Structures are given as C-alpha cells and as structure tokens.
C-alpha cells in the first residue's frame, strides 16, 4: 500500500549473503491431484538464499500449479529470535488488499447492486472532492482503474491517519472534500489509496455491512481463508509476524498500527496458505473447491487492462496487466512501513505465486518482486533472472555521495570567503563573476533545500512518510535539505558582507 506499483519512491535493490531455516508443505486443492510438475525443492533453496541475501527476517511463499497443486513454504523467523515462519503465519499484505476490494465491488456488480459506470455519488451522495463538478463525474470504474484524478501524494497522506472507530472509513472518505484533483476525471492513471478507500465506503453503503464484515462473509469464508484478518488484534493473537523497516538493508523491528480507514486500500492481513486459495480462485474463474466467489466473466473483467501505466503495462482493477518474460501475466505488490507482498498470475500458463515478508526495504522492493518471479521461473523450468540486484546499493551510494558533495561545497565556500577576506583584490568583480561565484551557489542550495523539504512532501506525502518508509536515506535527505536551505542564507549573508 505504501509505495508499490506507482505508489513508490521507486528506487531499488540490495545485495549480499547467506541461507536460512525453511519449513515446506505441499497441499492438494482437492482430494485427488496430479503430482506437481516442478522441482519445488529447488524453489525453496532459491527463496531461502534470496531471503538471507536481502536480510529479510521472514518470508512465506505459496505457488499454485496448473494441475491444482499448492506448494507452501516458510523461511526465517517472525522476529529476531522469534518463532519459525510457517505458511499459516499472518503478514500485513499492503496494497495487495486492493484486489480484494475490487473483487468485493465486482460481486456487488454481478448482484445488480452496483453499476461500474455509475457515479460514485449514486452510492455515496455525500461524496465530494474540492471540485464540486468533478465530484459528480467520478464513476466506480474510474476509482477501480485509478483514473479519478486523485493523486498518489493524496493517497500517501492517509497513511498517517490512525483512527480506529467504526466511522473511520466514512470519515476518511469525507475528508476528501478538501482534496484537489490533479488530473481530469477519467483521463489519467494516478495510483492513489484514496480511490480504494472510496470503493470500500461504497461496499459498506451498498451492502449495509462494515467493510470488514462484508469481506469476512463474502470473500474470506467462501475461500476458506481462516487466518485472514482485518483486525491487527485478531492477527496478533494468531501469530502475526513482527514488521521491520530497513536501515540500509538491516532490519529494524517496527510494531505497525493499522489505520482502519485504510483497510480497503492496504491493510488486510493474510497468510501464504490463505493467499493460495485466493490465487486458485483467480486462476479458476472465481471458483475455490465447491465455492464460487465470482463468475469467470467477472474475473476476466478484474484482470482486463484498461489504462496505461507504462510502455508495456496496463492497470486493470487492483491488478497490473502485461507480460513477464514473454508470458501474459497479472500482478500486484503491496507495501506497508514494515511489510511487503507480491503476487503474480501467469494467466495463460495457469501458474500463480505470492510471497509475504515481514520487512519492507523500499529501495529494494523491485528486487523482492523478482524473487517471486524467480521462484516461478524455477517452477516452470527456467533459470531466474536478477536484473536489479545492485539498485538499492546504488541508491544508497547516491545519497551518501550527495551529502559528501554538499559538505565539500560548503567547505570550499568557507575557504574561498576566508581567502577573499584576506586578499580583497581576488574578490569577484563585475556582474558575471558575482552571479557565477556568489549568487548561483546560494540559489542552488536554496533550490535543493526547497526540492527536498517542499517538493518531496508534494510528491510523496508528509515528511514522516518519507522517514518511516526509508529510515536512514530518508533522514539523510531531509537533513541535507535543511542544511542546504540554512547554508544558502548564511552563504548569501557572507557574500554580502564581503562585497560591502
């Protein structure tokens, strides 16, 4: 929910060593299934090695094969010195929750209670954004496709709202009345948590149930998702893994709060075992064993790419659509401050995979997705790719280099001012020299400070989102921005004093 799939700070990946504990189970969907056509032992060895290399305390994996076999694995521990991860260990799944909310909406569509192209105000007459005319134009489909005009940054601001009352979701959506759209309705893809919070409120209004109760009755129960929760307290009582943030690749325990108003957009809690049931239904036309949660046509609509995200990727309804290694696929990732998840379906091949982790390393989250894709590659008999293995290290190096250059620039300016003070004839003379030597350096510092302290909140949401999401690099960047603004003023004052 925090940052993945267009919601991210989108700087990437980590490297390093070592393998770990694993617990594996293979469970049939029905009483009789064919033997799995894959070397699951090799999959487990690969995931265990990659988990250790990323220093993730624990991960859980589920693979769904075309013949219906489910393979489950648990790797690592719930916390430092904690219990072993099992396929029944709960994790917060972040924005992977959005596909569940989309499923709930599509169930109501098939029940004739919601129309995709109806305005959201038909179901929430009080729904408003800052532009009253635009408010009436936003449809259910716009919300599902992330084309309402609500921005990514607006969605991130909701991450710091921790209301837990029964009216938390309604209040969260009512707060949008002061939010300005940043694109015309229906025109532009902008990944925003706000869209799926509105959809959650629509589910409540139409069904007459809380979002949590609706999901339990209409999604979790039919899919036998017996360890999937919308309550942190319930998950904690059943072994919720401790979340962790990453400090330059090292895990820091983080006891994360669930903002109840954000459950539809990013705070469902589930297990690898339960998620395997969900993936099976997605691959099987909405059916899990004897239960049907949606028609095949409804599943196809959820997976139908509708709006362009990138050159080769479309957004559907809580899913991204494109190709992975030349194979048609739908996928979605999820991030909270202390957890991450990634799920993928190879729709033509009939394979599905999901991995849940109790650490989020935002600069490395593309690498996390590649571990899931690599596990699928091994399962279908292909070598895994590792395209982003150094990206996080590069990002960290850039942050450190920026700080170092900033400090060197300040030291050089101090030495120059001292020289000009001792030797007045060497001071800049004439407009070009004054601008180049005095004005531009101060202006550059001011612009850098503004970019960090003003630009980052506009682009990414409140500054605490940056520091919570990227402890270490985030703090260094904020410090760099504050120092740059202060130094620009000090430098300008020193320059004025020398010139006068």
XYZ file of C-alpha atoms in Angstrom:
500
model
C 0.000 0.000 0.000
C 2.776 2.402 0.903
C 4.759 2.530 -2.235
C 4.464 -0.272 -4.713
C 3.047 -0.155 -8.301
C 3.386 3.542 -8.972
C 2.935 4.464 -5.317
C 6.628 4.033 -4.572
C 9.669 6.189 -4.152
C 10.758 3.701 -6.812
C 14.463 3.416 -6.233
C 15.633 -0.148 -5.955
C 17.519 -3.251 -4.782
C 20.036 -4.758 -2.424
C 22.834 -7.379 -2.376
C 24.564 -9.871 -0.011
C 24.682 -13.342 1.552
C 23.588 -16.486 3.360
C 20.811 -19.104 3.681
C 18.289 -19.958 6.362
C 15.637 -22.056 8.050
C 12.762 -23.366 5.983
C 9.521 -25.197 6.505
C 7.720 -26.510 3.463
C 4.357 -28.136 2.867
C 2.601 -29.322 -0.272
C -1.194 -29.369 -0.025
C -3.709 -30.506 -2.649
C -6.650 -28.320 -3.552
C -8.948 -31.310 -3.847
C -8.799 -34.844 -2.514
C -7.059 -36.073 -5.669
C -4.457 -34.042 -7.578
C -1.705 -34.808 -10.021
C 1.903 -34.738 -8.872
C 3.385 -31.262 -9.167
C 5.419 -30.857 -12.408
C 8.138 -28.821 -10.719
C 11.240 -29.083 -8.587
C 9.847 -27.377 -5.510
C 12.993 -28.239 -3.571
C 14.987 -26.017 -5.930
C 12.376 -23.279 -5.498
C 12.736 -23.437 -1.730
C 16.526 -23.342 -1.857
C 16.401 -20.284 -4.124
C 13.913 -18.405 -1.918
C 15.844 -19.232 1.263
C 19.077 -17.919 -0.272
C 17.441 -14.753 -1.593
C 15.695 -14.057 1.719
C 19.004 -14.220 3.547
C 20.735 -12.077 0.935
C 18.091 -9.380 1.413
C 18.307 -9.753 5.219
C 14.535 -10.169 5.451
C 13.722 -11.763 8.834
C 10.997 -13.980 7.413
C 9.022 -14.747 4.255
C 6.216 -17.113 3.348
C 5.638 -18.414 -0.180
C 2.724 -20.009 -1.997
C 2.797 -21.472 -5.515
C -0.266 -22.691 -7.389
C 0.452 -25.084 -10.251
C -1.733 -25.645 -13.351
C -2.762 -29.094 -12.118
C -4.161 -27.585 -8.908
C -1.252 -28.454 -6.625
C -0.442 -25.871 -3.980
C 3.112 -25.631 -2.686
C 3.780 -23.684 0.502
C 6.964 -22.625 2.216
C 8.028 -20.730 5.311
C 11.523 -19.256 5.620
C 13.195 -17.446 8.514
C 11.546 -16.180 11.686
C 8.752 -13.877 12.826
C 11.274 -11.673 14.642
C 14.857 -11.792 15.891
C 14.920 -14.974 17.913
C 11.227 -15.452 17.209
C 9.195 -18.433 16.033
C 9.785 -20.006 12.628
C 7.688 -18.653 9.768
C 5.091 -21.150 8.561
C 2.530 -20.986 5.730
C -0.034 -20.097 8.441
C 1.909 -17.050 9.747
C -0.084 -13.818 9.201
C 1.505 -10.795 7.490
C 0.101 -7.396 6.536
C -0.217 -7.541 2.734
C -0.276 -3.822 1.880
C -1.749 -2.748 -1.441
C -2.322 -6.335 -2.488
C -5.506 -5.643 -0.494
C -6.774 -3.525 -3.396
C -7.549 -6.599 -5.483
C -9.773 -7.869 -2.644
C -11.677 -4.577 -2.589
C -12.071 -4.728 -6.375
C -13.408 -8.271 -6.033
C -15.984 -7.128 -3.469
C -17.154 -4.351 -5.794
C -17.433 -6.765 -8.720
C -19.507 -9.116 -6.567
C -21.951 -6.272 -5.988
C -21.910 -5.503 -9.724
C -22.868 -9.094 -10.521
C -25.576 -8.935 -7.859
C -27.068 -5.949 -9.715
C -26.451 -3.587 -6.810
C -23.614 -1.525 -8.317
C -23.027 -0.268 -11.871
C -19.440 0.265 -12.951
C -20.205 3.393 -14.939
C -22.492 4.961 -12.355
C -21.161 7.976 -10.465
C -19.802 7.231 -7.012
C -22.337 9.753 -5.686
C -25.168 7.356 -6.554
C -23.967 5.167 -3.685
C -22.364 7.880 -1.531
C -24.494 11.019 -2.054
C -22.248 12.933 0.352
C -19.034 12.110 -1.529
C -17.105 15.235 -2.566
C -13.677 16.399 -3.646
C -12.677 20.057 -3.777
C -14.146 20.481 -7.277
C -17.913 20.006 -6.947
C -18.444 19.451 -10.683
C -15.691 16.820 -10.836
C -17.154 15.117 -7.765
C -20.270 14.242 -9.731
C -18.233 12.858 -12.655
C -16.149 10.265 -10.799
C -17.507 6.794 -11.523
C -16.987 3.454 -9.832
C -14.927 2.393 -12.844
C -12.707 5.485 -12.513
C -11.973 4.533 -8.917
C -11.175 0.920 -9.828
C -8.902 1.984 -12.706
C -7.186 4.728 -10.654
C -8.329 7.448 -13.085
C -10.438 9.568 -10.724
C -7.916 12.430 -10.696
C -6.997 11.826 -7.045
C -3.223 11.904 -6.743
C -0.638 9.477 -5.438
C 0.510 12.023 -2.835
C -3.059 12.473 -1.549
C -3.233 8.732 -1.030
C 0.027 8.665 0.887
C -1.161 11.338 3.297
C -3.768 8.881 4.557
C -1.011 6.604 5.870
C -0.572 8.840 8.909
C -4.258 8.758 9.936
C -4.760 6.112 12.609
C -8.458 6.358 13.512
C -9.909 3.066 14.707
C -13.576 3.875 15.300
C -16.496 2.354 13.424
C -16.757 5.523 11.329
C -13.037 5.599 10.409
C -13.585 4.673 6.752
C -16.511 7.061 6.292
C -14.553 9.897 7.895
C -11.533 9.124 5.738
C -13.617 9.451 2.574
C -15.458 12.538 3.839
C -12.063 14.218 4.322
C -11.605 14.155 0.531
C -13.945 17.150 0.253
C -10.892 19.399 0.661
C -8.651 17.476 -1.758
C -7.985 18.982 -5.179
C -7.795 16.657 -8.185
C -4.520 16.757 -10.106
C -5.875 15.429 -13.427
C -9.209 15.488 -15.266
C -11.622 12.735 -14.246
C -11.284 9.580 -16.342
C -8.200 10.711 -18.266
C -5.004 9.889 -16.379
C -3.743 6.956 -14.325
C -2.623 8.059 -10.865
C -2.161 5.334 -8.278
C -3.912 6.556 -5.133
C -5.002 4.855 -1.927
C -7.912 7.293 -1.857
C -9.618 5.551 -4.785
C -9.858 2.241 -2.977
C -10.909 3.862 0.285
C -13.893 5.341 -1.582
C -14.616 1.896 -3.040
C -14.528 0.409 0.464
C -17.082 3.004 1.580
C -19.259 2.077 -1.413
C -19.128 -1.590 -0.364
C -20.308 -0.561 3.098
C -23.095 1.699 1.820
C -24.477 -0.797 -0.692
C -24.184 -3.939 1.440
C -25.290 -2.365 4.708
C -22.357 -4.079 6.423
C -18.995 -2.824 7.599
C -16.237 -3.418 5.062
C -14.658 -5.892 7.452
C -17.880 -7.884 7.907
C -18.567 -7.945 4.176
C -15.091 -9.294 3.376
C -15.381 -11.977 6.029
C -18.758 -13.232 4.845
C -18.409 -12.897 1.075
C -14.698 -13.447 0.431
C -12.712 -14.935 3.317
C -15.250 -17.550 4.445
C -16.060 -18.963 0.960
C -12.328 -19.209 0.187
C -11.542 -20.955 3.497
C -9.228 -18.067 4.380
C -9.396 -18.943 8.067
C -6.313 -16.940 9.054
C -7.047 -13.736 7.137
C -7.949 -10.668 9.187
C -9.000 -7.049 9.067
C -8.081 -6.631 12.741
C -4.489 -6.425 13.948
C -5.522 -7.649 17.396
C -7.040 -10.822 15.937
C -3.968 -11.397 13.759
C -1.606 -10.798 16.692
C -3.473 -13.410 18.731
C -2.754 -15.877 15.923
C 0.967 -15.254 15.421
C 1.237 -12.070 13.349
C 4.862 -11.696 12.255
C 6.604 -8.592 13.617
C 7.102 -5.953 10.938
C 10.518 -4.484 10.177
C 11.825 -1.404 8.403
C 15.180 -1.442 6.644
C 18.091 0.748 7.748
C 20.491 0.454 4.809
C 19.443 -3.174 4.438
C 19.431 -4.044 8.150
C 16.054 -4.898 9.740
C 14.633 -2.666 12.483
C 11.600 -4.066 14.319
C 8.500 -1.927 13.779
C 5.192 -2.546 15.550
C 2.891 -1.165 12.884
C -0.518 0.355 13.554
C -3.421 -0.490 11.233
C -5.343 2.639 10.166
C -8.896 1.314 9.956
C -9.872 3.811 7.272
C -7.153 2.383 5.032
C -8.020 -1.326 5.270
C -9.626 -1.400 1.769
C -6.535 0.175 0.235
C -3.778 -1.619 2.057
C -4.195 -3.292 5.437
C -5.717 -6.740 5.050
C -3.667 -9.335 6.945
C -3.254 -12.836 5.500
C -1.093 -15.935 5.234
C 0.600 -17.785 2.379
C -1.819 -20.674 2.835
C -4.891 -18.429 2.646
C -3.478 -16.460 -0.278
C -3.008 -19.717 -2.199
C -6.788 -20.212 -2.042
C -7.274 -16.678 -3.348
C -4.850 -17.214 -6.244
C -6.510 -20.531 -7.093
C -9.891 -18.830 -7.370
C -8.398 -16.081 -9.545
C -6.969 -18.723 -11.897
C -10.086 -20.900 -11.845
C -12.804 -18.498 -12.975
C -13.722 -17.465 -9.441
C -14.049 -20.978 -8.035
C -12.358 -22.496 -4.988
C -13.383 -26.105 -4.411
C -17.209 -26.011 -4.271
C -17.489 -22.253 -3.736
C -17.792 -19.559 -6.380
C -16.913 -16.011 -5.369
C -17.361 -14.515 -8.859
C -18.210 -15.565 -12.385
C -15.479 -16.257 -14.960
C -16.597 -13.101 -16.778
C -16.235 -11.109 -13.578
C -12.709 -12.423 -13.002
C -11.843 -11.583 -16.614
C -13.092 -8.022 -16.085
C -10.960 -7.639 -12.955
C -7.919 -8.726 -14.995
C -8.677 -6.682 -18.122
C -6.087 -3.973 -18.669
C -7.785 -0.617 -19.168
C -5.385 2.277 -18.617
C -1.713 2.574 -19.454
C 0.776 2.573 -16.583
C 3.989 2.225 -18.608
C 5.126 1.227 -22.060
C 4.038 -2.381 -21.702
C 1.881 -2.351 -18.566
C -1.815 -1.587 -18.102
C -3.816 -1.196 -14.917
C -6.985 -3.237 -14.504
C -8.948 -3.397 -11.242
C -6.480 -3.884 -8.408
C -4.146 -5.694 -10.817
C -1.404 -4.712 -13.261
C -1.516 -6.421 -16.647
C 1.335 -7.177 -19.035
C 3.952 -9.803 -19.768
C 6.588 -11.365 -17.552
C 9.394 -12.962 -19.552
C 7.090 -13.053 -22.572
C 4.217 -14.744 -20.740
C 0.832 -12.977 -20.208
C 0.524 -12.083 -16.547
C -1.353 -10.023 -13.980
C 0.281 -8.950 -10.728
C 0.235 -6.538 -7.843
C 2.552 -5.682 -4.985
C 1.913 -4.259 -1.567
C 3.899 -2.256 0.970
C 3.296 -1.013 4.464
C 6.080 0.543 6.512
C 7.038 -2.844 7.976
C 5.782 -5.473 5.493
C 5.671 -6.186 1.787
C 3.973 -8.643 -0.538
C 3.911 -9.527 -4.197
C 1.529 -11.780 -6.118
C 1.552 -12.782 -9.770
C -0.605 -14.936 -12.026
C 0.680 -16.351 -15.314
C -2.823 -16.328 -16.718
C -2.331 -18.470 -19.837
C 0.067 -20.914 -18.186
C -2.130 -21.337 -15.107
C 0.585 -20.669 -12.531
C 0.282 -18.357 -9.537
C 2.674 -17.219 -6.833
C 2.635 -14.952 -3.801
C 5.296 -14.053 -1.266
C 4.770 -12.217 2.032
C 7.582 -10.624 4.044
C 7.922 -9.029 7.466
C 10.343 -6.316 6.287
C 9.996 -3.529 3.774
C 13.109 -2.162 2.099
C 11.620 0.397 -0.284
C 14.721 0.968 -2.433
C 14.886 -2.822 -2.887
C 11.220 -3.626 -3.445
C 11.603 -4.400 -7.151
C 14.200 -6.978 -6.158
C 11.613 -8.517 -3.822
C 9.188 -8.900 -6.728
C 11.937 -10.567 -8.747
C 12.352 -13.230 -6.062
C 8.714 -14.225 -6.608
C 9.173 -14.177 -10.372
C 12.389 -16.199 -9.963
C 10.566 -18.819 -7.904
C 8.017 -19.138 -10.714
C 10.810 -19.374 -13.292
C 12.353 -22.312 -11.427
C 8.944 -23.982 -11.031
C 8.368 -23.898 -14.789
C 11.920 -24.982 -15.584
C 13.676 -21.712 -16.417
C 16.650 -20.007 -14.738
C 15.669 -16.998 -12.577
C 16.709 -13.502 -13.628
C 18.338 -10.985 -11.299
C 18.065 -7.613 -13.004
C 18.015 -5.233 -10.037
C 20.400 -6.847 -7.581
C 22.538 -3.716 -7.096
C 19.913 -0.975 -7.336
C 19.489 -0.340 -3.590
C 23.239 -0.168 -3.095
C 23.423 2.349 -5.949
C 20.658 4.444 -4.400
C 22.387 4.444 -1.019
C 25.673 5.387 -2.690
C 23.969 8.311 -4.447
C 22.556 9.566 -1.127
C 25.966 9.390 0.541
C 27.655 11.000 -2.471
C 25.117 13.839 -2.413
C 25.808 14.501 1.268
C 29.573 14.339 0.694
C 29.434 16.762 -2.248
C 27.273 19.116 -0.224
C 29.773 19.116 2.663
C 32.708 19.604 0.280
C 30.897 22.514 -1.382
C 30.305 24.185 1.977
C 33.958 23.703 2.978
C 35.143 25.119 -0.348
C 32.916 28.187 0.083
C 34.263 28.797 3.601
C 37.854 28.602 2.325
C 37.039 30.937 -0.588
C 35.433 33.517 1.691
C 38.427 33.384 4.008
C 40.780 33.929 1.054
C 38.720 36.834 -0.315
C 38.658 38.416 3.106
C 42.462 38.244 3.397
C 43.051 39.259 -0.226
C 40.372 41.752 -1.406
C 41.723 42.033 -4.988
C 40.792 38.384 -5.553
C 37.108 39.003 -4.807
C 34.700 38.590 -7.763
C 34.315 41.739 -9.847
C 31.635 42.526 -12.395
C 28.140 41.114 -12.779
C 29.063 37.799 -14.490
C 31.633 36.908 -11.818
C 29.351 37.947 -8.954
C 26.480 35.902 -10.354
C 28.654 32.835 -11.009
C 30.632 32.887 -7.748
C 28.151 34.329 -5.262
C 24.561 34.262 -6.457
C 24.303 30.894 -8.228
C 25.800 28.762 -5.417
C 23.377 30.252 -2.872
C 20.485 29.833 -5.307
C 21.459 26.201 -5.977
C 21.453 25.437 -2.249
C 18.065 27.125 -1.831
C 16.589 25.153 -4.729
C 17.931 21.861 -3.386
C 16.525 22.585 0.059
C 13.150 23.504 -1.426
C 13.131 20.363 -3.574
C 13.646 18.159 -0.512
C 11.576 19.975 2.131
C 8.766 21.199 -0.126
C 8.939 19.057 -3.257
C 9.168 15.669 -1.527
C 6.026 16.213 0.583
C 4.137 17.343 -2.535
C 5.260 14.266 -4.457
C 5.304 11.643 -1.702
C 3.083 12.882 1.113
C 4.044 14.086 4.599
C 7.710 14.025 5.579
C 7.058 11.320 8.242
C 6.023 9.017 5.384
C 9.483 9.514 3.887
C 11.357 8.888 7.119
C 9.165 5.954 8.171
C 9.372 4.407 4.716
C 13.103 4.978 4.242
C 14.834 5.281 7.634
C 18.422 6.268 7.069
C 18.295 7.554 3.461
C 15.096 9.495 4.189
C 16.576 11.141 7.269
C 19.797 11.990 5.437
C 17.890 13.586 2.563
C 15.806 15.699 4.955
C 18.942 16.741 6.828
C 20.566 17.616 3.515
C 17.593 19.775 2.531
C 17.522 21.606 5.869
C 21.274 22.235 5.763
C 21.036 23.440 2.146
C 18.325 25.988 2.986
C 20.206 27.252 6.027
C 23.531 27.386 4.192
C 22.002 29.299 1.266
C 21.027 32.093 3.694
C 24.339 32.025 5.542
C 26.309 31.992 2.302
C 24.320 34.912 0.912
C 24.948 36.905 4.102
C 28.673 36.149 3.999
C 28.825 37.100 0.320
C 27.047 40.407 1.023
C 29.424 41.174 3.856
C 32.473 40.516 1.681
C 31.111 42.614 -1.203
C 30.156 45.577 1.004
